[in-house]
Amino acid sequence: MATKNPTRRPVRRRVSPVSVPRTETFDAALAAIMRTGMSQAAAVRLAVEFLASGLESAWSAGAVPDATVPHLMRVTVQRQDTPQPADQRV
């Protein structure tokens, strides 16, 4: 009986890339996300995961029927204090 090769990596399922039409609105939204320093691919992944999380939350809470898009969604952001530059006035 043949044994498996322990050094052989498992086969990863190929996922085809997603292509979307670029519009001025899309490009502006993408640019806003990329201001954080992430790549285009990372920005698109984050946006999709973020929206999916919001939709799943709305569905599981019963706020909207399953598999429907809410008319309005909002985000609550916790304030993040950042150090301010020192006052340079003399």
Coordinates of N, CA, C and O in Angstrom, one line a residue:
M1 N 0.8 -1.2 0.0 CA 0.0 0.0 0.0 C 0.9 1.2 0.0 O 1.8 1.3 0.8
A2 N 0.6 2.2 -0.9 CA 1.4 3.4 -1.0 C 1.0 4.3 0.1 O -0.1 4.4 0.6
T3 N 2.1 5.1 0.6 CA 1.8 6.1 1.7 C 1.8 7.4 1.1 O 2.4 7.7 0.0
K4 N 1.1 8.4 1.7 CA 1.1 9.7 1.2 C 2.4 10.4 1.4 O 3.1 10.1 2.4
N5 N 2.8 11.3 0.6 CA 4.0 12.1 0.7 C 3.8 13.2 1.7 O 3.0 14.1 1.5
P6 N 4.4 13.1 2.9 CA 4.2 14.1 4.0 C 4.6 15.5 3.6 O 4.2 16.4 4.3
T7 N 5.5 15.6 2.6 CA 6.0 17.0 2.3 C 5.1 17.7 1.2 O 5.3 18.8 0.9
R8 N 4.2 17.0 0.7 CA 3.3 17.5 -0.3 C 2.3 18.5 0.3 O 1.6 18.1 1.2
R9 N 2.2 19.7 -0.3 CA 1.2 20.6 0.3 C -0.2 20.3 -0.2 O -0.4 19.8 -1.3
P10 N -1.2 20.6 0.6 CA -2.6 20.3 0.1 C -2.9 21.2 -1.0 O -2.4 22.3 -1.2
V11 N -3.8 20.7 -1.9 CA -4.2 21.5 -3.1 C -5.2 22.6 -2.6 O -6.1 22.3 -1.9
R12 N -4.9 23.8 -3.0 CA -5.8 24.9 -2.6 C -6.8 25.2 -3.8 O -6.4 25.1 -4.9
R13 N -8.0 25.3 -3.4 CA -9.0 25.6 -4.4 C -8.8 27.0 -5.0 O -8.5 27.9 -4.3
R14 N -8.8 27.0 -6.3 CA -8.6 28.3 -7.0 C -9.9 29.1 -7.0 O -11.0 28.6 -7.2
V15 N -9.8 30.4 -6.6 CA -10.9 31.3 -6.6 C -10.6 32.3 -7.7 O -9.6 32.9 -7.8
S16 N -11.6 32.5 -8.6 CA -11.4 33.4 -9.7 C -11.5 34.8 -9.2 O -12.3 35.1 -8.3
P17 N -10.7 35.7 -9.7 CA -10.8 37.1 -9.3 C -12.1 37.8 -9.7 O -12.8 37.3 -10.6
V18 N -12.5 38.8 -9.0 CA -13.7 39.5 -9.2 C -13.4 40.7 -10.0 O -12.4 41.4 -9.7
S19 N -14.2 41.0 -11.0 CA -14.0 42.2 -11.8 C -15.3 43.1 -11.7 O -16.4 42.6 -11.8
V20 N -15.1 44.4 -11.4 CA -16.2 45.3 -11.3 C -15.9 46.5 -12.2 O -14.8 46.9 -12.4
P21 N -17.0 47.1 -12.8 CA -16.8 48.3 -13.6 C -16.4 49.4 -12.7 O -16.9 49.6 -11.6
R22 N -15.4 50.2 -13.1 CA -14.9 51.4 -12.4 C -15.8 52.6 -12.7 O -16.0 52.9 -13.9
T23 N -16.3 53.3 -11.7 CA -17.0 54.5 -11.9 C -16.3 55.6 -11.1 O -15.4 55.3 -10.2
E24 N -16.6 56.8 -11.3 CA -16.0 57.9 -10.5 C -16.4 57.7 -9.0 O -15.5 57.9 -8.1
T25 N -17.6 57.3 -8.7 CA -18.0 57.0 -7.3 C -17.2 55.9 -6.7 O -16.8 56.0 -5.6
F26 N -17.1 54.8 -7.5 CA -16.3 53.6 -7.0 C -14.8 54.1 -6.7 O -14.3 53.8 -5.6
D27 N -14.2 54.8 -7.7 CA -12.9 55.2 -7.5 C -12.7 56.1 -6.3 O -11.7 56.1 -5.6
A28 N -13.7 57.0 -6.1 CA -13.6 57.9 -4.9 C -13.7 57.1 -3.6 O -12.9 57.4 -2.6
A29 N -14.6 56.2 -3.6 CA -14.7 55.4 -2.4 C -13.5 54.5 -2.1 O -13.0 54.4 -1.0
L30 N -12.9 54.0 -3.2 CA -11.7 53.2 -3.1 C -10.5 54.0 -2.6 O -9.8 53.6 -1.7
A31 N -10.4 55.3 -3.1 CA -9.4 56.2 -2.7 C -9.5 56.5 -1.2 O -8.5 56.6 -0.5
A32 N -10.7 56.7 -0.8 CA -10.9 57.0 0.7 C -10.4 55.9 1.5 O -9.7 56.1 2.5
I33 N -10.7 54.6 1.2 CA -10.3 53.5 2.0 C -8.7 53.4 1.9 O -8.1 53.1 2.9
M34 N -8.2 53.6 0.7 CA -6.7 53.5 0.5 C -5.9 54.6 1.2 O -4.7 54.4 1.4
R35 N -6.6 55.6 1.7 CA -5.9 56.6 2.5 C -5.3 56.1 3.7 O -4.4 56.6 4.3
T36 N -5.8 54.9 4.1 CA -5.3 54.2 5.3 C -3.9 53.5 5.0 O -3.3 53.1 6.0
G37 N -3.5 53.5 3.8 CA -2.2 52.9 3.4 C -2.4 51.5 2.9 O -1.4 50.9 2.5
M38 N -3.6 50.9 2.8 CA -3.7 49.6 2.2 C -3.7 49.6 0.7 O -4.0 50.6 0.1
S39 N -3.5 48.4 0.1 CA -3.5 48.2 -1.3 C -4.9 48.2 -1.8 O -5.9 48.1 -1.1
Q40 N -5.1 48.3 -3.1 CA -6.4 48.2 -3.8 C -7.1 46.9 -3.4 O -8.3 46.9 -3.0
A41 N -6.4 45.8 -3.5 CA -6.9 44.5 -3.2 C -7.4 44.4 -1.8 O -8.5 44.0 -1.5
A42 N -6.6 44.9 -0.8 CA -6.9 44.9 0.6 C -8.1 45.8 0.9 O -9.0 45.4 1.7
A43 N -8.2 46.9 0.2 CA -9.3 47.8 0.4 C -10.6 47.2 -0.1 O -11.6 47.3 0.6
V44 N -10.6 46.6 -1.2 CA -11.8 46.0 -1.7 C -12.2 44.8 -0.8 O -13.4 44.7 -0.5
R45 N -11.2 44.0 -0.4 CA -11.6 42.9 0.5 C -12.2 43.4 1.8 O -13.2 42.9 2.3
L46 N -11.6 44.5 2.4 CA -12.1 45.1 3.6 C -13.6 45.6 3.4 O -14.4 45.3 4.2
A47 N -13.8 46.3 2.3 CA -15.1 46.8 2.0 C -16.2 45.7 1.9 O -17.3 45.8 2.5
V48 N -15.8 44.6 1.2 CA -16.8 43.5 1.0 C -17.0 42.8 2.4 O -18.2 42.6 2.7
E49 N -16.0 42.6 3.1 CA -16.1 41.9 4.4 C -16.9 42.8 5.4 O -17.8 42.3 6.2
F50 N -16.7 44.1 5.3 CA -17.4 45.1 6.2 C -18.9 45.1 5.9 O -19.7 45.0 6.8
L51 N -19.2 45.2 4.6 CA -20.6 45.2 4.3 C -21.3 43.9 4.6 O -22.4 43.8 5.1
A52 N -20.6 42.8 4.3 CA -21.2 41.5 4.6 C -21.4 41.3 6.1 O -22.5 40.8 6.5
S53 N -20.6 41.8 6.9 CA -20.7 41.8 8.4 C -22.0 42.5 8.8 O -22.8 42.1 9.6
G54 N -22.2 43.7 8.2 CA -23.4 44.5 8.5 C -24.6 43.9 8.1 O -25.6 43.9 8.8
L55 N -24.6 43.3 6.9 CA -25.8 42.6 6.4 C -26.1 41.4 7.3 O -27.3 41.2 7.6
E56 N -25.1 40.5 7.6 CA -25.3 39.4 8.4 C -25.9 39.8 9.8 O -26.8 39.2 10.3
S57 N -25.4 40.9 10.3 CA -25.9 41.4 11.6 C -27.3 41.8 11.5 O -28.2 41.5 12.4
A58 N -27.7 42.6 10.5 CA -29.1 43.0 10.3 C -30.0 41.8 10.1 O -31.1 41.8 10.7
W59 N -29.6 40.8 9.4 CA -30.4 39.6 9.2 C -30.6 38.9 10.4 O -31.7 38.4 10.8
S60 N -29.5 38.6 11.2 CA -29.6 37.8 12.4 C -30.4 38.5 13.5 O -31.0 37.9 14.3
A61 N -30.4 39.9 13.5 CA -31.2 40.6 14.5 C -32.6 40.7 14.1 O -33.5 41.2 14.9
G62 N -32.9 40.3 12.8 CA -34.3 40.4 12.4 C -34.7 41.8 12.0 O -35.9 42.1 11.9
A63 N -33.7 42.7 11.8 CA -34.0 44.1 11.4 C -34.6 44.2 10.0 O -35.4 45.1 9.7
V64 N -34.2 43.3 9.1 CA -34.7 43.2 7.8 C -34.8 41.7 7.4 O -34.1 40.9 8.0
P65 N -35.7 41.4 6.5 CA -35.8 40.0 6.1 C -34.5 39.5 5.5 O -33.7 40.2 4.9
D66 N -34.3 38.2 5.7 CA -33.1 37.6 5.2 C -32.9 37.8 3.7 O -33.9 37.8 3.0
A67 N -31.7 38.0 3.3 CA -31.3 38.2 2.0 C -31.9 39.5 1.3 O -31.9 39.5 0.1
T68 N -32.2 40.5 2.1 CA -32.7 41.7 1.6 C -31.7 42.8 2.0 O -30.9 42.7 3.0
V69 N -31.7 43.9 1.3 CA -30.7 45.0 1.6 C -31.5 46.1 2.4 O -32.6 46.5 1.9
P70 N -31.0 46.5 3.5 CA -31.7 47.5 4.3 C -31.7 48.8 3.5 O -30.8 49.1 2.7
H71 N -32.7 49.7 3.8 CA -32.7 51.0 3.1 C -31.6 51.9 3.7 O -31.2 52.7 2.9
L72 N -31.3 51.7 4.9 CA -30.3 52.5 5.5 C -29.5 51.7 6.5 O -30.0 50.9 7.3
M73 N -28.2 51.9 6.5 CA -27.3 51.3 7.5 C -26.4 52.4 8.0 O -26.1 53.3 7.3
R74 N -26.0 52.2 9.3 CA -25.1 53.2 9.9 C -24.0 52.5 10.6 O -24.1 51.4 11.0
V75 N -22.9 53.3 10.8 CA -21.8 52.8 11.5 C -21.5 53.6 12.8 O -21.6 54.8 12.7
T76 N -21.2 53.0 13.9 CA -20.9 53.7 15.1 C -19.4 53.6 15.2 O -18.8 52.5 15.2
V77 N -18.7 54.7 15.4 CA -17.3 54.8 15.5 C -16.9 55.3 16.8 O -17.4 56.3 17.3
Q78 N -16.0 54.6 17.5 CA -15.5 55.0 18.8 C -14.4 56.0 18.6 O -13.5 55.8 17.7
R79 N -14.5 57.1 19.3 CA -13.5 58.2 19.1 C -12.1 57.6 19.4 O -11.9 56.9 20.4
Q80 N -11.1 58.0 18.6 CA -9.7 57.5 18.8 C -8.9 58.8 19.0 O -8.7 59.5 18.0
D81 N -8.4 59.0 20.2 CA -7.6 60.2 20.4 C -6.2 60.0 19.9 O -5.6 59.0 20.1
T82 N -5.8 60.9 19.1 CA -4.4 60.9 18.6 C -3.7 62.1 19.1 O -4.2 63.2 19.3
P83 N -2.4 61.9 19.3 CA -1.6 63.0 19.8 C -1.6 64.2 18.9 O -1.5 64.0 17.7
Q84 N -1.8 65.4 19.4 CA -1.8 66.6 18.6 C -0.3 67.2 18.6 O 0.4 67.1 19.6
P85 N 0.0 67.8 17.4 CA 1.4 68.3 17.4 C 1.5 69.5 18.4 O 0.5 70.2 18.7
A86 N 2.7 69.7 18.9 CA 2.9 70.7 19.9 C 2.7 72.1 19.3 O 2.9 72.3 18.1
D87 N 2.2 73.0 20.1 CA 1.9 74.4 19.6 C 3.3 75.0 19.3 O 4.1 75.2 20.2
Q88 N 3.5 75.4 18.1 CA 4.8 76.0 17.7 C 4.8 77.5 17.8 O 5.8 78.1 17.4
R89 N 3.7 78.1 18.3 CA 3.7 79.6 18.4 C 4.7 80.0 19.6 O 4.8 79.4 20.6
V90 N 5.3 81.1 19.3 CA 6.3 81.6 20.3 C 5.7 82.7 21.1 O 4.9 83.5 20.8

